[in-house]
Amino acid sequence: MHKKELLTKLDDRQAEDLETYITSDSMWSPVTKFIEEKGLRDDYRETDFIKFLRKVKEENSMNYAVFSYYSLKNLAEALGIDAKWKLVRRKAKLKKPSDREQQKPTLTAEQVEKMVKAVKKNGYDYERFFLALSTAFGCRRIELSRVKEEDIFEDRILIRTGKGGEIREQFLPKQIRPIAQGFEFNGDFTVNVLSDIFHDIRGKAGVEKRGRMGWHSLRRGLVTEFRKRVSQEDGYADADLFKFVRWKPNSRVEEMLSIYDNSDPVEADRKMFEIHPFVEMWGG
């Protein structure tokens, strides 16, 4: 079964989610092979995934088995299946990719400033728009692709998260407000197109290309620079940064904190922008 054939068999939401989650052609291979073997259903059991992944592990390298594991996890999420992936990971004896495999380059403040200067001087409107959002909010690539005209308001913007974090409005700082509010949404900015846009900007700025460099490199840079300031300034904590960059709680403690903390998130963002490492680059 080919990718196109699979997408036509899904409803619109499932097809859109699956294309969103699986962003490289190679990631479709385990998904289509799984469906060819098991058939297309929305009631797969854990044993369906476990048996398939065991077979993959026996016939392929561990790296490909891990790769297949994450591809099928994306399939389950798109189909709305609540699979107990810890059980799958243990029984299939699959390991989380090593820190080295997950490592992505981190842009320095100097590199970010070069990119901002490049698009301010000689950039297209869409380059300024996406770089402004990325430098301000540390947007993931999928979050940038989901921004719509109706998500931008007078002093705030709705960020639609892609990894289980809280979808909420965030304060839109005055430094990038004209760029965001003046942008004309007349293109199809898919995740793949956004990757090309990132490297176009990087090239204009003269920032050296490194393997796996992309929008997440800028997000890592923002978090790195932010933490230096959060740890040094009174009245700020890592919890504020956690919420600002829309991380999904990964413990019961963090989940309960997010439930019980009823402070105005937009006002909290406004405070964070007072110590923001990149937003002033857009001023003047």
mmCIF file of C-alpha atoms in Angstrom:
data_model
loop_
_atom_site.group_PDB
_atom_site.id
_atom_site.type_symbol
_atom_site.label_atom_id
_atom_site.label_comp_id
_atom_site.label_asym_id
_atom_site.label_seq_id
_atom_site.Cartn_x
_atom_site.Cartn_y
_atom_site.Cartn_z
ATOM 1 C CA MET A 1 0.000 0.000 0.000
ATOM 2 C CA HIS A 2 1.343 3.424 -0.946
ATOM 3 C CA LYS A 3 1.077 6.633 1.081
ATOM 4 C CA LYS A 4 -1.531 8.189 -1.249
ATOM 5 C CA GLU A 5 -3.710 5.080 -1.163
ATOM 6 C CA LEU A 6 -3.596 5.004 2.630
ATOM 7 C CA LEU A 7 -4.549 8.671 2.979
ATOM 8 C CA THR A 8 -7.589 8.256 0.740
ATOM 9 C CA LYS A 9 -8.877 5.503 3.031
ATOM 10 C CA LEU A 10 -8.738 7.724 6.134
ATOM 11 C CA ASP A 11 -11.179 10.432 7.096
ATOM 12 C CA ASP A 12 -10.055 14.046 6.675
ATOM 13 C CA ARG A 13 -8.930 14.514 10.269
ATOM 14 C CA GLN A 14 -6.986 11.262 10.410
ATOM 15 C CA ALA A 15 -5.307 11.956 7.077
ATOM 16 C CA GLU A 16 -4.333 15.475 8.133
ATOM 17 C CA ASP A 17 -2.987 14.269 11.480
ATOM 18 C CA LEU A 18 -0.985 11.472 9.899
ATOM 19 C CA GLU A 19 0.599 13.807 7.345
ATOM 20 C CA THR A 20 1.382 16.200 10.185
ATOM 21 C CA TYR A 21 3.022 13.569 12.377
ATOM 22 C CA ILE A 22 4.938 11.763 9.615
ATOM 23 C CA THR A 23 6.998 14.357 7.822
ATOM 24 C CA SER A 24 9.568 12.297 5.890
ATOM 25 C CA ASP A 25 8.973 9.821 3.072
ATOM 26 C CA SER A 26 11.024 7.112 4.792
ATOM 27 C CA MET A 27 8.785 7.183 7.878
ATOM 28 C CA TRP A 28 5.845 5.999 5.787
ATOM 29 C CA SER A 29 7.487 2.630 5.083
ATOM 30 C CA PRO A 30 6.823 0.942 8.471
ATOM 31 C CA VAL A 31 3.300 2.399 8.563
ATOM 32 C CA THR A 32 2.264 1.140 5.132
ATOM 33 C CA LYS A 33 3.859 -2.296 5.749
ATOM 34 C CA PHE A 34 1.996 -2.582 9.046
ATOM 35 C CA ILE A 35 -1.331 -1.761 7.390
ATOM 36 C CA GLU A 36 -0.661 -4.164 4.520
ATOM 37 C CA GLU A 37 -0.144 -6.931 7.075
ATOM 38 C CA LYS A 38 -2.854 -6.056 9.608
ATOM 39 C CA GLY A 39 -5.380 -4.232 7.448
ATOM 40 C CA LEU A 40 -6.619 -0.688 8.028
ATOM 41 C CA ARG A 41 -8.669 -0.510 11.241
ATOM 42 C CA ASP A 42 -9.205 1.863 14.149
ATOM 43 C CA ASP A 43 -9.256 -0.894 16.778
ATOM 44 C CA TYR A 44 -5.702 -2.232 16.714
ATOM 45 C CA ARG A 45 -4.618 -3.933 19.925
ATOM 46 C CA GLU A 46 -1.261 -3.628 21.639
ATOM 47 C CA THR A 47 -0.398 -7.149 20.557
ATOM 48 C CA ASP A 48 -0.786 -6.094 16.912
ATOM 49 C CA PHE A 49 1.972 -3.531 17.326
ATOM 50 C CA ILE A 50 4.133 -5.747 19.563
ATOM 51 C CA LYS A 51 4.151 -8.726 17.191
ATOM 52 C CA PHE A 52 4.874 -6.534 14.189
ATOM 53 C CA LEU A 53 7.727 -4.731 15.945
ATOM 54 C CA ARG A 54 9.272 -8.004 17.145
ATOM 55 C CA LYS A 55 9.354 -9.195 13.554
ATOM 56 C CA VAL A 56 10.904 -5.895 12.431
ATOM 57 C CA LYS A 57 13.583 -6.234 15.115
ATOM 58 C CA GLU A 58 14.426 -9.789 14.063
ATOM 59 C CA GLU A 59 14.819 -8.854 10.407
ATOM 60 C CA ASN A 60 16.421 -5.412 10.697
ATOM 61 C CA SER A 61 18.828 -3.327 12.735
ATOM 62 C CA MET A 62 17.890 -1.961 16.148
ATOM 63 C CA ASN A 63 17.982 1.561 14.729
ATOM 64 C CA TYR A 64 15.344 0.656 12.139
ATOM 65 C CA ALA A 65 13.271 -1.089 14.813
ATOM 66 C CA VAL A 66 13.296 2.053 16.956
ATOM 67 C CA PHE A 67 12.479 4.107 13.871
ATOM 68 C CA SER A 68 9.521 1.789 13.142
ATOM 69 C CA TYR A 69 8.342 2.056 16.731
ATOM 70 C CA TYR A 70 8.018 5.833 16.545
ATOM 71 C CA SER A 71 6.406 5.685 13.099
ATOM 72 C CA LEU A 72 3.703 3.328 14.378
ATOM 73 C CA LYS A 73 3.220 5.466 17.462
ATOM 74 C CA ASN A 74 2.389 8.335 15.126
ATOM 75 C CA LEU A 75 -0.089 6.113 13.303
ATOM 76 C CA ALA A 76 -1.811 5.213 16.572
ATOM 77 C CA GLU A 77 -2.081 8.881 17.579
ATOM 78 C CA ALA A 78 -3.566 9.819 14.198
ATOM 79 C CA LEU A 79 -6.170 7.068 14.529
ATOM 80 C CA GLY A 80 -6.989 8.067 18.098
ATOM 81 C CA ILE A 81 -5.797 4.770 19.576
ATOM 82 C CA ASP A 82 -4.787 4.874 23.237
ATOM 83 C CA ALA A 83 -1.939 2.347 23.120
ATOM 84 C CA LYS A 84 0.152 1.626 26.221
ATOM 85 C CA TRP A 85 3.469 2.312 24.597
ATOM 86 C CA LYS A 86 5.566 1.493 27.656
ATOM 87 C CA LEU A 87 4.292 -2.049 27.391
ATOM 88 C CA VAL A 88 5.077 -2.113 23.674
ATOM 89 C CA ARG A 89 8.551 -0.753 24.248
ATOM 90 C CA ARG A 90 9.327 -3.329 26.947
ATOM 91 C CA LYS A 91 7.953 -6.403 25.202
ATOM 92 C CA ALA A 92 9.437 -5.482 21.867
ATOM 93 C CA LYS A 93 12.733 -4.714 23.647
ATOM 94 C CA LEU A 94 13.045 -1.438 21.843
ATOM 95 C CA LYS A 95 15.116 1.327 23.345
ATOM 96 C CA LYS A 96 14.617 5.038 23.171
ATOM 97 C CA PRO A 97 17.087 6.623 20.724
ATOM 98 C CA SER A 98 20.324 7.618 22.396
ATOM 99 C CA ASP A 99 21.060 11.204 23.372
ATOM 100 C CA ARG A 100 23.454 11.332 20.440
ATOM 101 C CA GLU A 101 20.725 10.254 17.993
ATOM 102 C CA GLN A 102 18.313 12.830 19.374
ATOM 103 C CA GLN A 103 20.860 15.631 19.530
ATOM 104 C CA LYS A 104 20.084 18.620 17.358
ATOM 105 C CA PRO A 105 22.319 21.620 16.825
ATOM 106 C CA THR A 106 21.579 24.624 19.016
ATOM 107 C CA LEU A 107 21.776 28.110 17.519
ATOM 108 C CA THR A 108 23.715 30.681 19.513
ATOM 109 C CA ALA A 109 22.410 34.177 20.236
ATOM 110 C CA GLU A 110 24.946 35.509 17.711
ATOM 111 C CA GLN A 111 23.661 33.184 14.976
ATOM 112 C CA VAL A 112 20.049 34.096 15.728
ATOM 113 C CA GLU A 113 20.914 37.787 15.501
ATOM 114 C CA LYS A 114 22.552 37.227 12.107
ATOM 115 C CA MET A 115 19.385 35.554 10.844
ATOM 116 C CA VAL A 116 17.155 38.341 12.155
ATOM 117 C CA LYS A 117 19.343 41.015 10.570
ATOM 118 C CA ALA A 118 19.384 39.128 7.271
ATOM 119 C CA VAL A 119 15.602 38.929 6.929
ATOM 120 C CA LYS A 120 15.081 42.497 8.153
ATOM 121 C CA LYS A 121 17.437 43.701 5.432
ATOM 122 C CA ASN A 122 16.718 41.335 2.552
ATOM 123 C CA GLY A 123 13.984 38.858 3.461
ATOM 124 C CA TYR A 124 10.603 37.923 2.089
ATOM 125 C CA ASP A 125 7.498 38.672 4.156
ATOM 126 C CA TYR A 126 7.032 34.995 4.999
ATOM 127 C CA GLU A 127 10.665 34.698 6.114
ATOM 128 C CA ARG A 128 10.226 37.625 8.510
ATOM 129 C CA PHE A 129 6.909 36.230 9.728
ATOM 130 C CA PHE A 130 8.076 32.718 10.558
ATOM 131 C CA LEU A 131 11.438 33.798 11.960
ATOM 132 C CA ALA A 132 9.728 36.409 14.149
ATOM 133 C CA LEU A 133 7.375 33.776 15.606
ATOM 134 C CA SER A 134 10.192 31.285 16.052
ATOM 135 C CA THR A 135 12.525 33.689 17.818
ATOM 136 C CA ALA A 136 9.728 35.052 20.022
ATOM 137 C CA PHE A 137 8.005 31.822 21.046
ATOM 138 C CA GLY A 138 10.429 29.035 20.141
ATOM 139 C CA CYS A 139 7.821 27.558 17.815
ATOM 140 C CA ARG A 140 8.270 24.035 16.577
ATOM 141 C CA ARG A 141 8.050 23.500 12.829
ATOM 142 C CA ILE A 142 4.595 21.922 13.126
ATOM 143 C CA GLU A 143 3.393 24.868 15.231
ATOM 144 C CA LEU A 144 4.522 27.314 12.540
ATOM 145 C CA SER A 145 2.655 25.328 9.882
ATOM 146 C CA ARG A 146 -0.569 25.517 11.914
ATOM 147 C CA VAL A 147 -0.725 29.293 12.366
ATOM 148 C CA LYS A 148 -3.801 30.796 10.711
ATOM 149 C CA GLU A 149 -4.915 34.366 10.095
ATOM 150 C CA GLU A 150 -7.690 34.053 12.659
ATOM 151 C CA ASP A 151 -5.127 33.069 15.322
ATOM 152 C CA ILE A 152 -3.582 36.549 15.412
ATOM 153 C CA PHE A 153 -5.220 39.196 17.586
ATOM 154 C CA GLU A 154 -4.430 42.727 18.733
ATOM 155 C CA ASP A 155 -1.939 41.784 21.428
ATOM 156 C CA ARG A 156 -1.879 38.000 21.432
ATOM 157 C CA ILE A 157 -1.559 34.943 19.220
ATOM 158 C CA LEU A 158 -2.925 31.401 19.443
ATOM 159 C CA ILE A 159 -0.178 28.766 19.255
ATOM 160 C CA ARG A 160 -1.457 25.335 18.218
ATOM 161 C CA THR A 161 0.996 22.886 19.758
ATOM 162 C CA GLY A 162 2.144 19.689 18.113
ATOM 163 C CA LYS A 163 3.420 17.517 20.981
ATOM 164 C CA GLY A 164 0.709 17.448 23.587
ATOM 165 C CA GLY A 165 1.449 20.793 25.214
ATOM 166 C CA GLU A 166 -1.228 23.315 26.081
ATOM 167 C CA ILE A 167 -2.835 25.052 23.101
ATOM 168 C CA ARG A 168 -3.324 28.602 24.296
ATOM 169 C CA GLU A 169 -3.086 32.272 23.492
ATOM 170 C CA GLN A 170 0.259 33.916 24.139
ATOM 171 C CA PHE A 171 1.168 37.553 24.485
ATOM 172 C CA LEU A 172 2.263 39.108 21.177
ATOM 173 C CA PRO A 173 5.123 41.518 21.931
ATOM 174 C CA LYS A 174 5.151 44.941 20.276
ATOM 175 C CA GLN A 175 8.503 44.246 18.577
ATOM 176 C CA ILE A 176 6.994 41.654 16.216
ATOM 177 C CA ARG A 177 3.343 42.712 16.292
ATOM 178 C CA PRO A 178 3.435 44.588 12.931
ATOM 179 C CA ILE A 179 5.082 41.604 11.233
ATOM 180 C CA ALA A 180 2.510 39.138 12.547
ATOM 181 C CA GLN A 181 -0.550 41.330 11.991
ATOM 182 C CA GLY A 182 0.529 42.451 8.523
ATOM 183 C CA PHE A 183 1.270 39.018 7.114
ATOM 184 C CA GLU A 184 -0.906 37.849 4.206
ATOM 185 C CA PHE A 185 -1.733 34.149 4.400
ATOM 186 C CA ASN A 186 -1.697 33.229 0.737
ATOM 187 C CA GLY A 187 0.647 30.247 0.597
ATOM 188 C CA ASP A 188 0.687 26.571 1.525
ATOM 189 C CA PHE A 189 3.330 26.468 4.258
ATOM 190 C CA THR A 190 3.692 22.766 4.979
ATOM 191 C CA VAL A 191 6.337 21.421 7.342
ATOM 192 C CA ASN A 192 8.552 20.521 4.389
ATOM 193 C CA VAL A 193 8.232 24.008 2.913
ATOM 194 C CA LEU A 194 9.084 25.464 6.303
ATOM 195 C CA SER A 195 12.287 23.427 6.412
ATOM 196 C CA ASP A 196 13.304 24.987 3.107
ATOM 197 C CA ILE A 197 12.447 28.460 4.440
ATOM 198 C CA PHE A 198 14.665 27.912 7.473
ATOM 199 C CA HIS A 199 17.647 27.005 5.322
ATOM 200 C CA ASP A 200 17.003 29.902 2.949
ATOM 201 C CA ILE A 201 17.221 32.241 5.946
ATOM 202 C CA ARG A 202 20.269 30.438 7.307
ATOM 203 C CA GLY A 203 21.990 30.814 3.942
ATOM 204 C CA LYS A 204 21.229 34.529 3.725
ATOM 205 C CA ALA A 205 22.661 35.007 7.211
ATOM 206 C CA GLY A 206 25.816 33.057 6.460
ATOM 207 C CA VAL A 207 25.166 30.581 9.266
ATOM 208 C CA GLU A 208 27.014 27.335 8.628
ATOM 209 C CA LYS A 209 24.784 24.350 7.948
ATOM 210 C CA ARG A 210 25.055 21.389 10.303
ATOM 211 C CA GLY A 211 23.359 18.022 10.210
ATOM 212 C CA ARG A 212 19.776 18.028 11.534
ATOM 213 C CA MET A 213 19.765 21.808 11.872
ATOM 214 C CA GLY A 214 16.307 23.362 11.655
ATOM 215 C CA TRP A 215 13.660 25.360 13.490
ATOM 216 C CA HIS A 216 14.158 23.226 16.590
ATOM 217 C CA SER A 217 17.758 24.437 16.715
ATOM 218 C CA LEU A 218 16.406 27.933 17.274
ATOM 219 C CA ARG A 219 13.987 26.648 19.932
ATOM 220 C CA ARG A 220 16.898 25.007 21.748
ATOM 221 C CA GLY A 221 18.853 28.240 21.523
ATOM 222 C CA LEU A 222 15.964 30.236 22.976
ATOM 223 C CA VAL A 223 15.586 27.848 25.907
ATOM 224 C CA THR A 224 19.346 27.885 26.530
ATOM 225 C CA GLU A 225 19.549 31.686 26.625
ATOM 226 C CA PHE A 226 16.295 32.001 28.578
ATOM 227 C CA ARG A 227 17.493 29.671 31.331
ATOM 228 C CA LYS A 228 20.562 31.802 31.905
ATOM 229 C CA ARG A 229 18.296 34.745 32.626
ATOM 230 C CA VAL A 230 15.605 32.823 34.503
ATOM 231 C CA SER A 231 18.194 31.519 36.950
ATOM 232 C CA GLN A 232 19.666 34.978 37.503
ATOM 233 C CA GLU A 233 16.571 37.166 37.833
ATOM 234 C CA ASP A 234 14.285 37.450 40.851
ATOM 235 C CA GLY A 235 10.674 36.487 40.337
ATOM 236 C CA TYR A 236 11.258 33.922 37.578
ATOM 237 C CA ALA A 237 11.596 30.158 37.654
ATOM 238 C CA ASP A 238 11.990 27.233 35.301
ATOM 239 C CA ALA A 239 8.253 26.605 35.706
ATOM 240 C CA ASP A 240 7.589 29.913 33.927
ATOM 241 C CA LEU A 241 9.822 28.879 31.042
ATOM 242 C CA PHE A 242 8.199 25.435 30.957
ATOM 243 C CA LYS A 243 4.822 27.004 30.274
ATOM 244 C CA PHE A 244 6.153 29.679 27.930
ATOM 245 C CA VAL A 245 7.573 27.154 25.450
ATOM 246 C CA ARG A 246 4.515 24.887 25.724
ATOM 247 C CA TRP A 247 6.102 21.711 27.014
ATOM 248 C CA LYS A 248 3.832 18.815 27.831
ATOM 249 C CA PRO A 249 3.954 17.855 31.535
ATOM 250 C CA ASN A 250 5.915 14.616 31.885
ATOM 251 C CA SER A 251 5.236 13.922 35.541
ATOM 252 C CA ARG A 252 2.251 13.910 37.867
ATOM 253 C CA VAL A 253 3.760 16.833 39.796
ATOM 254 C CA GLU A 254 4.058 19.003 36.672
ATOM 255 C CA GLU A 255 0.558 18.016 35.605
ATOM 256 C CA MET A 256 -0.920 19.024 38.950
ATOM 257 C CA LEU A 257 1.009 22.312 38.946
ATOM 258 C CA SER A 258 -0.439 23.145 35.537
ATOM 259 C CA ILE A 259 -3.952 22.381 36.814
ATOM 260 C CA TYR A 260 -3.701 24.347 40.070
ATOM 261 C CA ASP A 261 -1.822 27.355 38.682
ATOM 262 C CA ASN A 262 -4.615 29.678 37.593
ATOM 263 C CA SER A 263 -2.526 32.753 36.895
ATOM 264 C CA ASP A 264 -3.232 34.617 33.668
ATOM 265 C CA PRO A 265 -0.939 32.953 31.096
ATOM 266 C CA VAL A 266 -0.834 36.020 28.852
ATOM 267 C CA GLU A 267 0.277 38.197 31.759
ATOM 268 C CA ALA A 268 2.874 35.568 32.636
ATOM 269 C CA ASP A 269 4.134 35.754 29.038
ATOM 270 C CA ARG A 270 4.325 39.523 29.271
ATOM 271 C CA LYS A 271 6.674 39.148 32.240
ATOM 272 C CA MET A 272 8.780 36.599 30.404
ATOM 273 C CA PHE A 273 9.259 38.996 27.508
ATOM 274 C CA GLU A 274 10.891 41.407 29.946
ATOM 275 C CA ILE A 275 13.883 39.060 30.083
ATOM 276 C CA HIS A 276 13.470 37.556 26.598
ATOM 277 C CA PRO A 277 16.874 37.001 24.915
ATOM 278 C CA PHE A 278 15.842 37.503 21.271
ATOM 279 C CA VAL A 279 12.778 39.733 20.928
ATOM 280 C CA GLU A 280 14.678 43.032 21.152
ATOM 281 C CA MET A 281 16.537 42.037 17.991
ATOM 282 C CA TRP A 282 13.367 42.988 16.091
ATOM 283 C CA GLY A 283 13.155 46.502 17.515
ATOM 284 C CA GLY A 284 14.158 49.546 15.486
#
